[in-house]
XYZ file of C-alpha atoms in Angstrom:
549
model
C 208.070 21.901 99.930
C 207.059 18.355 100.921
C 209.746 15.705 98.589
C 208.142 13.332 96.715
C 207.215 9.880 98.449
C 210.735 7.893 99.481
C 211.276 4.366 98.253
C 212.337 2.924 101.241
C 213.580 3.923 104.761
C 215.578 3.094 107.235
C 214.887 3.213 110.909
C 215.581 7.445 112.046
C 217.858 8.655 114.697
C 216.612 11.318 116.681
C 218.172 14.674 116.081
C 220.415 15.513 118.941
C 219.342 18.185 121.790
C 221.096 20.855 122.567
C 224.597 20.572 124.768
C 222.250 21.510 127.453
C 219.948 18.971 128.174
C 222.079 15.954 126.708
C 223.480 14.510 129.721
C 219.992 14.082 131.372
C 218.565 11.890 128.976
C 216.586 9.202 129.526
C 215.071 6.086 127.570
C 211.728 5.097 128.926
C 207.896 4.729 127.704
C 204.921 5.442 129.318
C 203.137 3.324 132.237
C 199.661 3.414 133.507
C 201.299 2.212 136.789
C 201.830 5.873 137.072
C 198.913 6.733 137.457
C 198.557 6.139 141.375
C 201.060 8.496 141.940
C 200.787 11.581 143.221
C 200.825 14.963 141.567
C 200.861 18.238 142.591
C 198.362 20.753 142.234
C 198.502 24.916 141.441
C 195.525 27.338 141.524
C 193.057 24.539 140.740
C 191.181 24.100 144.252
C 190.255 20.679 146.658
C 188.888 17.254 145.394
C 185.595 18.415 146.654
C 185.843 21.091 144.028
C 186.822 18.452 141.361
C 183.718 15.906 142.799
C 181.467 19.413 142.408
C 182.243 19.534 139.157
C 181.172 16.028 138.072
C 177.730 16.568 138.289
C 175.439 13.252 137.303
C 174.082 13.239 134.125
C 177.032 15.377 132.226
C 179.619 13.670 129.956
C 183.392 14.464 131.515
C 186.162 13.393 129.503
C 188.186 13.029 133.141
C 185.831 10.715 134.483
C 186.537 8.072 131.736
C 189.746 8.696 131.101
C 190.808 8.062 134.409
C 188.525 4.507 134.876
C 190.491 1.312 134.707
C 187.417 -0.455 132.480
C 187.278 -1.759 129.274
C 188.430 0.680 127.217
C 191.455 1.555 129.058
C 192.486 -1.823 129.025
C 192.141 -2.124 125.200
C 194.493 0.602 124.773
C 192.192 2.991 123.526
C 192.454 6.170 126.073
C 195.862 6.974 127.559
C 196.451 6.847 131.233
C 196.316 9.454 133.477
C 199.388 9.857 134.262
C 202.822 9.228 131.602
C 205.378 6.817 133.727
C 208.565 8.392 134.577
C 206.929 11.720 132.898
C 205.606 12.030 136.683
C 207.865 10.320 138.248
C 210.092 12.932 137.262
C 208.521 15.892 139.535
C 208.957 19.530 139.195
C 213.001 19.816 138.151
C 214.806 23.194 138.154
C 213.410 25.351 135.303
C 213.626 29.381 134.809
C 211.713 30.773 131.725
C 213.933 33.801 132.081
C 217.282 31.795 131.877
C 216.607 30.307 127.945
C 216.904 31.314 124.439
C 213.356 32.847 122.340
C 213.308 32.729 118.547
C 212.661 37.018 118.051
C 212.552 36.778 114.272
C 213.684 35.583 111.246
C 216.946 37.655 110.451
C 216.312 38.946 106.829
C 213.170 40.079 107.615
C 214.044 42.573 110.173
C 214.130 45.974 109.196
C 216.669 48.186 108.620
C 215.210 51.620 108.898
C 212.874 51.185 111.592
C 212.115 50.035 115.427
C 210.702 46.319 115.820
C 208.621 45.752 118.737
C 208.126 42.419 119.936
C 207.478 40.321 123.261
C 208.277 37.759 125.303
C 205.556 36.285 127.530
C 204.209 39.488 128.799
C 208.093 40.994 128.392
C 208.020 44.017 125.951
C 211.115 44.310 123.907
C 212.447 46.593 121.012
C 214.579 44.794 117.798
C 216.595 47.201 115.426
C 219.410 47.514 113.476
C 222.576 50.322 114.453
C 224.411 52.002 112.160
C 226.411 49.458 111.603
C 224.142 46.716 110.872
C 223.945 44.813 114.184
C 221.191 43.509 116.303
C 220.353 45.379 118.859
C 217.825 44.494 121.431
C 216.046 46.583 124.424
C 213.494 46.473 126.671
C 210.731 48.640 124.616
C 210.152 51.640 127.259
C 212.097 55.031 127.821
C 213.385 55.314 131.271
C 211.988 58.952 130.981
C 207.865 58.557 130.637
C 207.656 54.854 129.553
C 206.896 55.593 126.347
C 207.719 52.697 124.034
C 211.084 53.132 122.558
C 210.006 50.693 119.414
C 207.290 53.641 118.254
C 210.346 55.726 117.722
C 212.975 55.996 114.754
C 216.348 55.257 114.118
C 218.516 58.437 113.884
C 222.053 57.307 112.828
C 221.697 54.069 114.010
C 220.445 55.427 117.403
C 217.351 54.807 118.501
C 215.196 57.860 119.430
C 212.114 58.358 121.253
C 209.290 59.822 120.103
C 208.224 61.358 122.911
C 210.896 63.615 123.772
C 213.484 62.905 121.448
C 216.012 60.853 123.966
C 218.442 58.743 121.851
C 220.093 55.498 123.213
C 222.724 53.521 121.814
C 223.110 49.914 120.726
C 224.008 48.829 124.490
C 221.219 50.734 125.748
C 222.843 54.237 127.267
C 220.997 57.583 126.784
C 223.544 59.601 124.946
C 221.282 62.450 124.007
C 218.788 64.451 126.178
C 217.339 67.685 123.994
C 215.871 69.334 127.021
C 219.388 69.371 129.142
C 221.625 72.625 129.167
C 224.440 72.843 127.765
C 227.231 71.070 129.625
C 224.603 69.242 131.883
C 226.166 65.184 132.316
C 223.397 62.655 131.201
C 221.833 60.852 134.707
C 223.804 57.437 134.471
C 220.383 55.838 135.349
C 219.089 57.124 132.114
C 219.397 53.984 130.006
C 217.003 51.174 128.309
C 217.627 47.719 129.877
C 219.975 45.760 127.643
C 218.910 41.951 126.273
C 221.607 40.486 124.446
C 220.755 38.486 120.919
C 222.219 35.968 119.026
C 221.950 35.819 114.464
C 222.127 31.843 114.098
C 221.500 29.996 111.403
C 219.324 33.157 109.872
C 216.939 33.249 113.133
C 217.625 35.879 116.036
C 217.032 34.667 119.242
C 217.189 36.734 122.721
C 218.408 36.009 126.285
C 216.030 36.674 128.621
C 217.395 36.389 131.835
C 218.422 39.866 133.327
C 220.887 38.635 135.988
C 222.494 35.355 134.402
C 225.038 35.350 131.161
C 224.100 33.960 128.171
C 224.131 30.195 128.027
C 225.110 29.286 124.679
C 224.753 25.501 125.158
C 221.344 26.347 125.390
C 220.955 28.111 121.571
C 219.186 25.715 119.594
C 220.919 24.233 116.527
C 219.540 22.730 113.629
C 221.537 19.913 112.157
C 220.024 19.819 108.721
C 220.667 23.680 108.058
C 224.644 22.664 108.220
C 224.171 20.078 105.083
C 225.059 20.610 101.640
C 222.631 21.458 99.282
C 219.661 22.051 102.076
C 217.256 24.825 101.350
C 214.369 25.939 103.165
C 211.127 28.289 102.774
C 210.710 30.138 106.055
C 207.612 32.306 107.191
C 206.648 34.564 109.976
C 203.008 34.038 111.565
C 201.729 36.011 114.447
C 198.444 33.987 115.741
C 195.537 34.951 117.977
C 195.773 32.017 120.711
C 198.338 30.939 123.480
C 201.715 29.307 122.285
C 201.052 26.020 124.550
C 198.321 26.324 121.996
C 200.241 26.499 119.017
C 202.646 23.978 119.737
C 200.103 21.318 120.977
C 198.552 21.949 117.440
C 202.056 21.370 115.361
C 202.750 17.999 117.495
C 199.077 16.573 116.532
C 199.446 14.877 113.115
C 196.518 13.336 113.314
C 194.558 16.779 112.450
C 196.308 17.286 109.118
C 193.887 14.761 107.081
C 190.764 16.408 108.250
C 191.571 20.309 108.835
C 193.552 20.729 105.823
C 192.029 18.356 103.399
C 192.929 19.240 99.492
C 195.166 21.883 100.847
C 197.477 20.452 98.948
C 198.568 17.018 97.759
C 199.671 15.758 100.923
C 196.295 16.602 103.101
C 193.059 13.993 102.501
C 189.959 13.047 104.326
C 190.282 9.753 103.859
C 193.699 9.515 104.620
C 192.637 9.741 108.507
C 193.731 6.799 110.368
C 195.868 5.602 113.668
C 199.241 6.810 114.652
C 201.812 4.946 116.796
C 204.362 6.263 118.951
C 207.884 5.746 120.204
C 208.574 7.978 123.277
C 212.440 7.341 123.597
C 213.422 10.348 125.860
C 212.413 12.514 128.593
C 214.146 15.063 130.263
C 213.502 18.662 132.075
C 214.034 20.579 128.802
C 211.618 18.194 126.669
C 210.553 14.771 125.000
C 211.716 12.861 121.790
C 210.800 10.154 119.618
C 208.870 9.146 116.459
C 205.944 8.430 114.923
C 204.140 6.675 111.931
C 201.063 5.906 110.569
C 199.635 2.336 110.560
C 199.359 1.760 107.013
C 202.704 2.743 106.414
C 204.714 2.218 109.358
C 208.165 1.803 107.242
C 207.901 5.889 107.006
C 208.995 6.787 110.363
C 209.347 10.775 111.527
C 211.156 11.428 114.286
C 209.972 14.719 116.100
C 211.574 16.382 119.188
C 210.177 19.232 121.233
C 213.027 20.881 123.464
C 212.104 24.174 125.846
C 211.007 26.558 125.692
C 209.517 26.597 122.354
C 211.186 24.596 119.105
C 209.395 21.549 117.500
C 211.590 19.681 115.201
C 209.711 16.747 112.841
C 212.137 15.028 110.702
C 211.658 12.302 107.731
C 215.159 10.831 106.381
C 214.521 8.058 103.838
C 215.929 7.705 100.190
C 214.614 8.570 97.335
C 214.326 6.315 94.085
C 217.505 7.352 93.021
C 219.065 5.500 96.038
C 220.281 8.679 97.314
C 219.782 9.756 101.606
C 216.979 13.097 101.523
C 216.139 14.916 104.453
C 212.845 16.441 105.459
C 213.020 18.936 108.126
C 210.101 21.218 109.607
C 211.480 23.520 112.397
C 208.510 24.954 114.548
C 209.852 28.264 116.328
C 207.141 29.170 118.823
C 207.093 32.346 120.952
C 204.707 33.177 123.380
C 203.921 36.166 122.681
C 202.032 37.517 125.698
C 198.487 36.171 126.781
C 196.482 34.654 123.779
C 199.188 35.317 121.485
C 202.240 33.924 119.483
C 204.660 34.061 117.589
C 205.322 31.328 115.134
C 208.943 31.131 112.776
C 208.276 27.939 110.883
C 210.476 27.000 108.926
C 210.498 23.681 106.129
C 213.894 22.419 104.563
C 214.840 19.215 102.270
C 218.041 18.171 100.760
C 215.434 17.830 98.052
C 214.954 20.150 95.697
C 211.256 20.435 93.829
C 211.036 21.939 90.433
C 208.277 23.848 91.619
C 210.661 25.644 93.501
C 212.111 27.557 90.443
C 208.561 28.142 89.336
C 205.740 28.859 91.669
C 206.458 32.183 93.495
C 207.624 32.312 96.471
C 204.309 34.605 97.723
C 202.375 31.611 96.676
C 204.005 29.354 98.830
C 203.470 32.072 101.650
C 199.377 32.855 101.431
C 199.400 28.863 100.805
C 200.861 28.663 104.658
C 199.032 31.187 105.786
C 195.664 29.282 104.637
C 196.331 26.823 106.929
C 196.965 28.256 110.215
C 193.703 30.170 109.087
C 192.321 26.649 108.837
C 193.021 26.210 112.580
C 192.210 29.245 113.832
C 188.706 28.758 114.161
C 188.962 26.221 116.885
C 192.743 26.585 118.486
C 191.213 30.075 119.574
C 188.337 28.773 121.087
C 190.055 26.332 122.936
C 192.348 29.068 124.106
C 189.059 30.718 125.221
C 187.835 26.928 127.259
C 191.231 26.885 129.152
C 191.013 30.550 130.102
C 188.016 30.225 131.351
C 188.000 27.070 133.021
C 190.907 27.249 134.776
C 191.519 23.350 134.881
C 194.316 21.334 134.015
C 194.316 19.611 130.322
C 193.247 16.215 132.313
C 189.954 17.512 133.413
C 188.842 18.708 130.084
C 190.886 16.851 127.088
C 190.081 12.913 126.337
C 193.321 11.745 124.642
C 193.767 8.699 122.541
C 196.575 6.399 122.240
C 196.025 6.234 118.668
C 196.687 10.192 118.187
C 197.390 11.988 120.915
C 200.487 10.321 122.856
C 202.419 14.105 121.956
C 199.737 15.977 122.892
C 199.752 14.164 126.563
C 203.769 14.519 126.742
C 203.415 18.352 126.215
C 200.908 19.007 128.661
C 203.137 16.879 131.332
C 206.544 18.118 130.687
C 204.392 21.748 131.404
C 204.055 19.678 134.940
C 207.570 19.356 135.660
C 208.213 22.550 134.037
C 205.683 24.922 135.162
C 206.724 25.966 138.404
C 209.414 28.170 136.522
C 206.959 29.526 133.723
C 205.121 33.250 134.669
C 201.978 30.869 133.756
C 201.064 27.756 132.229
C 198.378 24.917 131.477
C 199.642 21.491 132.705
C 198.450 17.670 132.068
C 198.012 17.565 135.962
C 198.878 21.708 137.390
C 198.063 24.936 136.414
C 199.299 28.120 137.326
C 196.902 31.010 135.888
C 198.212 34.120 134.813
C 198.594 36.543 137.539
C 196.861 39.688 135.838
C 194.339 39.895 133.155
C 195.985 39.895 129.442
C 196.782 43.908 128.492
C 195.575 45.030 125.183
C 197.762 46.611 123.223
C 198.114 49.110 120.124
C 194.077 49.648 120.352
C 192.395 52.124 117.677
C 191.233 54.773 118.821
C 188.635 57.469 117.288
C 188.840 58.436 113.942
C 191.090 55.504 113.409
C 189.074 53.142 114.797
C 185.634 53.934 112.532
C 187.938 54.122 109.550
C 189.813 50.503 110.320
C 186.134 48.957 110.224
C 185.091 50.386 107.015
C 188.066 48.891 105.187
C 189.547 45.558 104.471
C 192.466 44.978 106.881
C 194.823 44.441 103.652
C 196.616 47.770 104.466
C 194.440 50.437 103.641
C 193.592 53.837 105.221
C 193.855 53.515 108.849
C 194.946 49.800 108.542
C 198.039 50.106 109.866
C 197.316 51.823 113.334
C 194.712 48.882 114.010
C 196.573 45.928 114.382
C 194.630 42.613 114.463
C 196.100 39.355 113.941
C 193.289 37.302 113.285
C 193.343 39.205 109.691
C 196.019 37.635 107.317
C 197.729 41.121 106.349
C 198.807 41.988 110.161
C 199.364 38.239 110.674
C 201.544 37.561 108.196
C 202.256 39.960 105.316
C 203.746 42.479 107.518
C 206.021 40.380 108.649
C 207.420 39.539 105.316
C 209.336 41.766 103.146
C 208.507 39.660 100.303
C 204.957 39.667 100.577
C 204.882 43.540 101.398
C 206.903 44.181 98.299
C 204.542 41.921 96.030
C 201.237 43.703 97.283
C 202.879 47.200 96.676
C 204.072 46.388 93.074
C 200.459 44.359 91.663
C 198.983 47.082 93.339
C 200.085 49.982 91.643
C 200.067 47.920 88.307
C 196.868 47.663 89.194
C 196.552 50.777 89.483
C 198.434 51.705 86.027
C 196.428 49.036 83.993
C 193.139 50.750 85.420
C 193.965 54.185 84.371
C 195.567 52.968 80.912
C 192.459 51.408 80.519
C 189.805 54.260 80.979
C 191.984 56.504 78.952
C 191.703 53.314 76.384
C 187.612 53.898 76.479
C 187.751 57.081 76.254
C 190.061 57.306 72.979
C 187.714 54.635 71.371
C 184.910 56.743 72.113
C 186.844 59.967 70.099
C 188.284 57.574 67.636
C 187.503 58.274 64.107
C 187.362 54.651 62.328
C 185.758 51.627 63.315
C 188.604 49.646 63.032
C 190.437 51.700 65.601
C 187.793 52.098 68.045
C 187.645 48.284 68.170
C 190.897 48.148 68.951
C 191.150 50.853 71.474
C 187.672 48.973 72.948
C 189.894 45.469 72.813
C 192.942 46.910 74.532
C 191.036 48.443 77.303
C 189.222 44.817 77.863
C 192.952 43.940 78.218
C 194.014 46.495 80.266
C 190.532 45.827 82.511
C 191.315 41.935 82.606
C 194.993 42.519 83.241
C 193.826 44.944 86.864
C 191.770 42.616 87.550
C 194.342 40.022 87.967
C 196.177 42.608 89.479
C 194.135 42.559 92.163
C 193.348 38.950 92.427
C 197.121 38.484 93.485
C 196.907 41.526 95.905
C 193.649 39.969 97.179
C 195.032 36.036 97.575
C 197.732 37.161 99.594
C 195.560 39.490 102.024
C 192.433 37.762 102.509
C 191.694 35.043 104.857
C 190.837 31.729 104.125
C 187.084 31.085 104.896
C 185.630 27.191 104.770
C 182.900 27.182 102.087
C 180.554 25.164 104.512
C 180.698 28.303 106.986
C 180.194 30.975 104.232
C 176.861 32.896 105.121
């Protein structure tokens, strides 16, 4: 929950990076003396292309951004290029050699098969019978089937196809279809991903050839203090995690996409941000921000690779006693067009509307406003995809607003070259083969799926599509799951109660007690019907009244 507004504030300190990438940080801030330097270019073609794509009479955001004029000089557009952000090059960076937030550890099943993915990496998350994390890559060394639409069979996980088992480190120990006395082929075995529970997120090594760095795992400061408590939520989203992430670092958005979401969000609460980059390294960027009309509240936010956004607000309250605000952004990428977003917020400040509102609430609340995004974070997804440009030739960032925005797409620059694709300020490197769809209905399936609400009716289930709230986000959560099972069948209860209500007044004998009987099955009606209000608040998508047909 957000705390209530501080009384006063003193100056932030950034929260520290990992082990990792301490010892290569750097103070500096940006320079448009940068901007004559040169940068490299992937996939994107010559300057002729570039001029070809200028044609006169169109409006290119590159073309101004890039003129040393007026507006450049007022401090209006940022430059080009981000001072010792390109000075820095291309410095050594493996995708495969980090740490990936999997899920959020008590929502992982214990009686079933998770599958999940890396980039374009398919894994497999369960539980053995022991309780601990196991993690594999999702395909049977016998026919490639995926392991993860399997089950667990005393903590061994068995595959459906033709019922091999493997255990937690990934060796076949059953084959039904061998002989008696026949060994098991030693090449018979799942490749093995090791995974780390910390600080109630599970996160998996990637690399297949390097050990586990734990320097590398991130670590949250303000989970360690007393008295901190957090609401955390699972969100699987419908557009690239470069995406996602530039969307989390862009405060300037929250005034106008999620106006009256709740207290905090308001139209006319748009106005200029400034910024303090303080650090730059290989693994990231740190430093704060604040709005101009009221600069005293300073957040300090810190993005560190591959994928965690940190925004932190310490100030004290009226009491005179030091709070903590904490958002932890935990983005996957999830495969083309897709991710996978842990998000978690935290205070040392606890809200009374904690103990009250329910916790689902607070869930279909969050979900609302990634819906609120959705809209136009996939179609940008769409632009870049198509274009095949870096962010330079297509965005027009403002000093005012989009300083993080700019830092993102340049650390991709340095960064890139060890990434299996990526969008850059100034580089690109497109994905190498088209995005594979996966889990697609088929048949019978598929005509049922579009005749129903995607809020896990018939069919639902085998049709996966996470631009729908239910496959997005409710699955996901336990929580959620369990709510929408129990108002549903009470809504199914107080429906039945209620006919057989009717039909008793209609057979009753006195007027008083048909009234009655007619008044208790307006109850019972009134009670399903809130029933299914709940059911329906935490399934159904947000939709903007002004686009309502």
């Amino acid at each position: 929950m957000t705390p209530p507004p501080p009384t006063t504030l003193s100056r932030p300190s950034l929260p520290p990076m990992s082990a990792a990438a301490a010892p290569r940080l750097r103070n500096s801030a940006a320079t448009p003396a940068a901007a004559a330097r040169g940068v490299r270019w992937h996939g994107v073609g010559t300057d002729s292309r570039r001029q070809r794509r200028r044609r006169p009479g169109r409006c290119w955001a590159a073309v101004v951004e890039g003129e040393t004029g007026a507006q450049e000089a007022d401090g209006v557009l940022l430059p080009k290029e981000g001072g010792e952000a390109a000075a820095d090059g291309t410095a050594k960076y493996d995708w495969q050699e980090e740490w990936y937030p999997l899920y959020l550890t008590k929502e992982v099943p214990d009686d079933a098969a998770l599958p999940l993915t890396v980039f374009d990496r398919q894994l497999v998350l369960y539980r053995d019978a022991d309780g601990v994390l196991r993690c594999h890559e999702d395909r049977c060394p016998h026919r490639l089937a995926k392991l993860s639409e399997g089950q667990l069979v005393d903590g061994k996980l068995e595959c459906l196809y033709h019922g091999w088992q493997f255990d937690g480190q990934g060796k076949c120990i059953k084959i039904p279809q061998l002989p008696d006395g026949a060994k098991i082929p030693r090449n018979a075995c799942a490749r093995n991903y090791e995974v780390r529970d910390s600080q109630g997120v599970v996160w998996v090594w990637m690399s297949p050839s390097q050990p586990p760095d734990a320097k590398k795992l991130p670590f949250f400061e303000p989970y360690a203090r007393p008295g901190f408590t957090d609401l955390s939520t699972v969100h699987e989203l419908p557009y690239d995690h470069s995406i996602l992430l530039e969307n989390l670092m862009d405060p300037a958005h929250v005034p106008i996409s999620h106006d009256r979401t709740d207290w905090t969000a308001k139209r006319e609460d748009a106005q200029p941000l400034a910024f303090d980059v303080a650090e730059r390294t290989a693994r990231g960027f740190a430093g704060h921000w604040w709005r101009e009309r009221s600069p005293h509240l300073r957040n300090a936010l810190r993005f560190e690779a591959p994928c965690v956004l940190t925004n932190t607000l310490e100030y004290t309250d009226k009491d005179g006693k030091e709070q903590c605000f904490s958002a932890h952004f935990l983005c996957r990428p999830a495969g083309q067009g897709k991710a996978m977003l842990l998000v978690r917020f935290g205070s040392t400040a606890t809200s009374p509307l904690t103990k009250i509102v329910p916790s689902w609430y607070l869930h279909q609340n969050a979900s609302k406003v990634f819906e609120q995004d959705m809209g136009f974070l996939s179609s940008q997804n769409e632009v870049l995809m198509k274009e095949k440009v870096p962010t330079k030739e297509l965005y027009l960032n403002l000093r005012s607003s989009d300083t993080w925005v700019a830092e993102y797409r340049r650390w991709m620059d340095r960064a890139g070259h060890g990434m299996p694709y990526y969008f850059g300020h100034s580089t690109l490197k497109a994905p190498a083969l088209p995005a594979v769809v996966e889990q697609a209905p088929a048949g019978a399936v598929a005509g049922i799926s579009a005749s129903f609400p995607a809020k896990g009716g018939i069919g639902t289930q085998h049709a996966p599509n996470p631009t729908n709230r239910y496959f997005r986000h409710v699955v996901h959560c336990k929580g959620c799951r369990e709510t929408v099972h129990k108002y549903t069948a009470l809504k199914n209860a107080f429906v039945v109660l209620a006919a057989v209500a009717a039909a008793a007044a209609v057979l009753a004998a006195t007027r008083q007690w048909k009234a009655v009987l007619l008044v208790s099955a307006a109850v019972l009606a009134a009670a399903s019907y809130a029933c299914g209000s709940v059911v329906s608040l935490i399934t159904t998508n947000f939709i903007r009244t002004h686009r309502r047909l």
